[in-house]
Coordinates of C-alpha atoms in Angstrom, one line a residue:
X465 CA -22.7 -12.2 4.5
X466 CA -24.2 -11.7 7.9
X467 CA -23.4 -9.2 10.3
X468 CA -20.7 -9.4 12.6
X469 CA -21.6 -8.3 16.0
X470 CA -19.9 -8.1 19.5
X471 CA -16.5 -6.8 19.4
X472 CA -16.4 -3.2 20.4
X473 CA -15.9 -4.0 24.0
X474 CA -13.0 -6.1 22.6
X475 CA -11.0 -3.1 21.3
X476 CA -10.5 -1.6 24.4
X477 CA -9.7 -4.6 26.6
X478 CA -6.1 -4.1 27.8
X479 CA -4.4 -6.7 26.0
X480 CA -5.6 -5.5 22.7
X481 CA -4.1 -2.5 23.9
X482 CA -1.3 -3.4 24.5
X483 CA -0.8 -5.0 21.4
X484 CA -1.7 -2.0 20.2
X485 CA 0.9 -0.1 21.8
X486 CA 3.6 -2.8 20.9
X487 CA 3.3 -2.1 16.8
X488 CA 2.8 1.4 17.2
X489 CA 6.6 1.3 18.5
X490 CA 8.1 -1.1 16.4
X491 CA 10.4 0.5 15.0
X492 CA 10.3 3.9 16.4
X493 CA 11.2 3.6 20.4
X494 CA 14.5 5.7 19.9
X495 CA 11.6 8.7 18.6
X496 CA 11.4 11.0 21.1
X497 CA 7.7 11.2 21.3
X498 CA 7.6 7.9 21.5
X499 CA 9.7 7.9 25.0
X500 CA 7.2 9.8 26.4
X501 CA 4.2 8.4 25.7
X502 CA 6.6 5.4 26.6
X503 CA 7.5 6.8 30.0
X504 CA 3.6 7.0 31.1
X505 CA 2.6 3.9 29.2
X506 CA -0.7 2.7 31.7
X507 CA -1.7 6.1 32.3
X508 CA -2.1 6.8 28.8
X509 CA -3.6 3.8 27.9
X510 CA -5.8 4.1 30.8
X511 CA -6.5 7.5 28.8
X512 CA -7.4 6.1 25.3
X513 CA -9.3 3.1 27.1
X514 CA -11.3 5.9 29.0
X515 CA -11.9 7.4 25.6
X516 CA -13.0 4.3 23.7
X517 CA -15.7 3.0 26.6
X518 CA -16.7 7.2 26.4
X519 CA -16.7 6.6 22.0
X520 CA -14.7 10.0 22.7
X521 CA -12.5 9.5 19.9
X522 CA -10.8 13.1 19.5
X523 CA -9.4 12.0 16.1
X524 CA -8.2 13.6 12.7
X525 CA -5.0 15.2 14.4
X526 CA -2.2 14.7 11.5
X527 CA 0.9 15.5 10.7
X528 CA 1.5 16.2 7.0
X529 CA 4.3 15.8 4.8
X530 CA 5.8 14.5 1.4
X531 CA 7.5 11.1 -0.1
X532 CA 8.2 11.0 -3.3
X533 CA 8.6 7.1 -3.5
X534 CA 8.8 7.2 -6.9
X535 CA 6.3 9.8 -7.4
X536 CA 5.0 12.7 -4.9
X537 CA 2.5 11.7 -2.0
X538 CA 1.4 13.8 0.5
X539 CA 1.4 11.6 3.5
X540 CA -1.0 12.5 7.0
X541 CA 0.9 10.7 10.2
X542 CA -2.0 10.4 13.0
X543 CA 0.3 10.8 16.8
X544 CA 0.7 7.9 18.7
X545 CA -2.2 8.2 20.2
X546 CA -4.2 7.9 17.1
X547 CA -2.3 5.4 15.8
X548 CA -2.8 3.3 19.2
X549 CA -6.4 3.6 18.7
X550 CA -6.3 2.3 14.8
X551 CA -4.6 -0.1 15.4
X552 CA -6.8 -1.2 17.9
X553 CA -9.6 -1.2 16.2
X554 CA -7.9 -3.4 13.0
X555 CA -6.8 -6.3 15.8
X556 CA -10.1 -6.4 16.4
X557 CA -12.0 -5.7 13.5
X558 CA -9.5 -6.7 10.5
X559 CA -10.2 -10.5 9.7
X560 CA -13.9 -9.1 8.9
X561 CA -12.7 -6.5 6.7
X562 CA -10.8 -8.7 4.9
X563 CA -13.2 -11.3 4.9
X564 CA -15.0 -10.7 1.6
X565 CA -12.5 -9.9 -0.2
X566 CA -11.7 -12.3 -3.4
X567 CA -8.2 -14.1 -3.5
X568 CA -6.7 -12.0 -6.1
X569 CA -5.8 -9.1 -4.1
X570 CA -2.7 -8.4 -2.6
X571 CA -1.7 -5.4 -1.1
X572 CA -1.9 -5.1 2.5
X573 CA -2.7 -8.9 3.0
X574 CA -0.4 -11.0 4.8
X575 CA 1.0 -13.7 3.0
X576 CA 0.4 -11.7 -0.2
X577 CA 2.1 -9.1 -1.5
X578 CA 3.5 -7.1 -4.4
X579 CA 5.9 -10.3 -5.5
X580 CA 2.9 -12.2 -5.3
X581 CA 0.6 -10.3 -7.7
X582 CA 3.0 -10.0 -9.9
X583 CA 4.0 -13.8 -10.2
X584 CA -0.1 -14.5 -10.8
X585 CA 0.7 -11.4 -13.5
X586 CA 2.7 -13.5 -15.3
X587 CA 0.7 -16.7 -14.9
X588 CA -2.5 -14.7 -16.4
X589 CA -0.3 -13.7 -19.0
X590 CA 0.9 -17.5 -20.3
X591 CA -3.6 -18.5 -20.2
X592 CA -4.3 -15.0 -21.7
X593 CA -3.6 -12.7 -24.8
X594 CA -4.6 -9.6 -23.7
X595 CA -4.5 -7.3 -21.3
X596 CA -6.4 -4.6 -19.5
X597 CA -5.0 -2.1 -17.3
X598 CA -6.7 -0.1 -14.9
X599 CA -6.2 2.2 -12.5
X600 CA -8.2 5.3 -10.6
X601 CA -7.1 8.8 -10.4
X602 CA -6.2 10.4 -6.7
X603 CA -7.7 7.1 -5.3
X604 CA -7.3 7.8 -2.1
X605 CA -8.6 11.2 -2.6
X606 CA -11.7 10.6 -3.8
X607 CA -12.8 7.2 -1.9
X608 CA -16.4 8.8 -1.1
X609 CA -17.3 8.5 2.2
X610 CA -20.9 7.6 2.4
X611 CA -20.4 4.2 0.0
X612 CA -17.1 3.5 1.9
X613 CA -19.4 3.7 5.5
X614 CA -22.8 1.7 3.5
X615 CA -20.0 -1.2 3.3
X616 CA -18.5 -1.2 6.5
X617 CA -22.6 -1.1 8.0
X618 CA -22.8 -4.4 6.0
X619 CA -20.3 -5.8 7.8
X620 CA -20.4 -4.8 11.4
X621 CA -23.9 -4.3 13.1
X622 CA -22.8 -2.7 16.6
X623 CA -23.6 0.9 16.6
X624 CA -20.7 1.8 18.6
X625 CA -18.5 0.0 15.9
X626 CA -20.6 2.5 13.2
X627 CA -19.4 5.3 15.5
X628 CA -15.6 4.4 15.9
X629 CA -15.1 4.2 12.1
X630 CA -17.2 6.7 11.0
X631 CA -15.4 9.3 13.2
X632 CA -12.2 7.9 11.9
X633 CA -14.0 8.1 8.0
X634 CA -15.3 11.5 8.4
X635 CA -11.8 12.8 10.7
X636 CA -10.1 13.8 7.2
X637 CA -11.2 15.2 4.2
X638 CA -9.6 16.6 0.6
X639 CA -13.9 17.9 -0.2
X640 CA -16.9 17.8 1.5
X641 CA -17.0 14.0 2.2
X642 CA -14.3 12.3 0.2
X643 CA -11.2 10.9 1.0
X644 CA -8.7 9.0 2.9
X645 CA -5.6 9.6 4.3
X646 CA -2.5 8.0 3.2
X647 CA -0.5 6.5 5.7
X648 CA -3.1 5.1 8.5
X649 CA -3.2 1.4 8.8
X650 CA -7.0 2.1 8.6
X651 CA -6.9 3.7 5.1
X652 CA -5.1 1.0 3.7
X653 CA -7.9 -1.5 5.1
X654 CA -10.8 0.5 3.7
X655 CA -9.2 1.2 0.4
X656 CA -8.8 -2.4 0.1
X657 CA -12.4 -3.3 1.2
X658 CA -13.5 -0.5 -1.3
X659 CA -13.1 -1.8 -4.4
X660 CA -14.1 -4.9 -3.6
X661 CA -17.2 -4.6 -5.7
X662 CA -15.0 -3.7 -9.0
X663 CA -12.8 -6.9 -8.3
X664 CA -16.1 -8.6 -8.3
X665 CA -17.3 -7.0 -11.7
X666 CA -14.6 -8.2 -13.4
X667 CA -13.6 -11.9 -12.1
X668 CA -14.5 -14.5 -14.2
X669 CA -16.5 -14.2 -17.3
X670 CA -13.4 -16.5 -19.2
X671 CA -11.0 -13.6 -17.8
X672 CA -7.7 -13.4 -15.7
X673 CA -8.0 -10.5 -13.1
X674 CA -5.8 -9.4 -9.7
X675 CA -5.8 -6.1 -8.3
X676 CA -2.7 -5.0 -5.6
X677 CA -4.5 -1.4 -3.9
X678 CA -5.7 0.2 -7.1
X679 CA -4.0 -0.9 -9.4
X680 CA -5.4 -3.5 -11.5
X681 CA -4.8 -5.7 -14.8
X682 CA -7.4 -7.9 -16.0
X683 CA -7.1 -11.0 -19.1
X684 CA -8.2 -11.8 -21.4
X685 CA -9.3 -12.4 -25.2
X686 CA -9.7 -8.6 -27.3
X687 CA -12.4 -8.6 -27.5
X688 CA -14.5 -9.2 -24.4
X689 CA -11.5 -6.8 -22.8
X690 CA -12.7 -3.7 -25.5
X691 CA -15.9 -4.1 -24.3
X692 CA -15.0 -4.0 -20.5
X693 CA -13.2 -1.2 -21.2
X694 CA -15.5 0.7 -22.2
X695 CA -18.2 -1.0 -19.7
X696 CA -16.1 0.1 -16.5
X697 CA -15.6 3.8 -15.9
X698 CA -19.6 3.9 -15.9
X699 CA -19.4 1.0 -13.1
X700 CA -16.6 2.1 -11.1
X701 CA -18.4 5.8 -11.4
X702 CA -22.1 5.4 -10.7
X703 CA -21.3 2.9 -8.2
X704 CA -18.3 3.8 -6.0
X705 CA -17.8 7.8 -7.7
X706 CA -14.5 7.4 -9.2
X707 CA -12.5 7.6 -12.1
X708 CA -10.1 5.5 -13.8
X709 CA -7.1 7.3 -15.5
X710 CA -7.2 7.8 -19.2
X711 CA -9.9 5.4 -19.4
X712 CA -7.6 2.2 -19.2
X713 CA -5.0 0.7 -21.6
X714 CA -5.3 -2.6 -23.4
X715 CA -2.1 -4.4 -24.3
X716 CA -0.9 -7.7 -25.9
X717 CA 0.2 -10.0 -23.3
X718 CA 3.5 -10.8 -25.0
X719 CA 4.7 -7.8 -25.7
X720 CA 4.6 -7.3 -21.4
X721 CA 2.9 -5.2 -19.2
X722 CA 4.2 -2.8 -16.3
X723 CA 2.5 -3.3 -13.4
X724 CA 4.3 -2.5 -9.5
X725 CA 7.3 -1.9 -10.8
X726 CA 7.3 -4.4 -12.9
X727 CA 7.5 -5.5 -16.6
X728 CA 5.4 -8.6 -17.1
X729 CA 5.8 -11.4 -19.8
X730 CA 4.8 -14.7 -19.9
X731 CA 7.7 -16.0 -19.6
X732 CA 9.7 -13.5 -17.5
X733 CA 9.2 -10.6 -15.0
X734 CA 11.7 -8.0 -15.7
X735 CA 12.6 -4.4 -13.1
X736 CA 10.5 -1.8 -15.3
X737 CA 12.6 1.2 -16.5
X738 CA 12.1 3.9 -13.6
X739 CA 13.4 -0.1 -10.8
X740 CA 16.4 -0.2 -12.7
X741 CA 17.3 3.7 -12.8
X742 CA 16.3 4.0 -8.7
X743 CA 17.9 0.6 -8.3
X744 CA 21.3 2.5 -10.1
X745 CA 20.8 5.6 -8.3
X746 CA 20.3 3.8 -4.5
X747 CA 23.5 1.5 -5.2
X748 CA 25.9 5.0 -5.6
X749 CA 24.0 6.7 -3.0
X750 CA 24.3 3.8 -0.5
X751 CA 28.6 3.8 -1.8
X752 CA 28.6 7.8 -1.4
X753 CA 27.1 7.6 1.8
X754 CA 29.3 4.9 2.9
X755 CA 32.6 6.8 1.4
X756 CA 31.5 9.9 3.2
X757 CA 30.8 8.3 6.7
X758 CA 28.0 8.8 7.1
X759 CA 27.3 4.9 6.7
X760 CA 29.0 2.3 8.0
X761 CA 30.4 -0.4 6.6
X762 CA 27.9 -2.8 8.1
X763 CA 25.0 -0.6 7.0
X764 CA 26.2 -0.1 3.7
X765 CA 26.3 -4.0 3.2
X766 CA 23.1 -3.9 5.2
X767 CA 21.5 -1.9 2.7
X768 CA 22.9 -3.6 -0.2
X769 CA 22.0 -6.9 0.4
X770 CA 18.3 -5.8 0.9
X771 CA 18.4 -3.8 -2.5
X772 CA 19.4 -7.1 -4.1
X773 CA 17.3 -9.3 -2.8
X774 CA 14.5 -6.7 -4.2
X775 CA 16.2 -7.8 -7.2
X776 CA 16.5 -11.5 -7.5
X777 CA 13.0 -11.6 -7.3
X778 CA 13.0 -10.5 -10.7
X779 CA 14.9 -12.1 -13.9
X780 CA 17.7 -9.4 -13.0
X781 CA 20.9 -11.7 -13.7
X782 CA 22.3 -9.5 -16.3
X783 CA 21.4 -6.4 -15.0
X784 CA 23.0 -6.8 -11.4
X785 CA 25.9 -7.9 -12.9
X786 CA 26.3 -5.1 -15.7
X787 CA 25.3 -3.5 -12.3
X788 CA 28.2 -4.8 -10.2
X789 CA 30.4 -3.6 -13.4
X790 CA 29.0 0.1 -13.7
X791 CA 30.0 0.7 -9.8
X792 CA 33.3 -1.3 -9.6
X793 CA 33.9 1.6 -12.4
X794 CA 32.3 4.4 -10.4
X795 CA 33.7 3.7 -7.0
X796 CA 37.7 3.8 -8.5
X797 CA 36.8 6.7 -10.1
X798 CA 34.8 8.3 -7.0
X799 CA 37.9 7.3 -4.6
X800 CA 40.0 9.1 -7.2
X801 CA 38.6 12.6 -7.0
X802 CA 37.6 12.2 -11.3
X803 CA 33.5 12.7 -9.9
X804 CA 32.3 14.6 -7.9
X805 CA 28.5 13.8 -7.7
X806 CA 26.2 10.3 -6.7
X807 CA 24.6 10.7 -9.8

């Protein structure tokens, strides 16, 4: 693939910086730090512009916090200035980062997403009898900086663009030369691109293959997938310095496979056990918050609508009916004072 040039000057144009600021500000206009930045917007963007022109990027001042969604993750949040620089870089380079990707990788791409990946898995399960499920052990923490920069260097030929990427990638390490911070826009693009070589290794040869970030499914015949299960860890280790968690697992397609919070079968898609549990817990939490005055009735309806809209994407008619029946009983008991806690 031909390397692209002539991009660096586009990164620090006023239009691109304003657009990057708008994306960073979205949903955070009331944040005190964002308000302070916005009060001196022109001055702050001019400073960012000067820093980029001088290649004085000053990246890596992350604020760390944990989330549990559903498993524990450590999020690294960059300050506003750095986030604008990340968005400015992706605003110009993003389409070139996507260009090498196969059609069946679904994370962090406009028009793709979780449910398209789930439905594609359902379609593959109708055509193939077996499925090999793969994911990476501590994926973001183990991405190799040298390999990633090599991949980026095959896309971009300007030294200043590569200096920007090098400063950004090296601004965070879990150990020397390893790791991407979860929470950065640029990390999502880089992590998606990094596994492209493995996508192409798995794709074809009479198989069905798809990936959502580091969750991968390969559909095919038993003997072929058994061989791939033996050989894939060596490819992953030698080419990408990554480890497949537990070596992967083989499943009969007709018995279903867990994928992105769902249980995927040839004829249907169910929520998996953990997603069903979280669905019920969220319903009860929202109801309790409304009853105790922490959220309004309109906000309750908004959250419930979003929750049920998510569930409706799967085959959940029976689950949603049973959930509403249980919830009506739960609310009546809660109002009588017979239940004191959410769960």
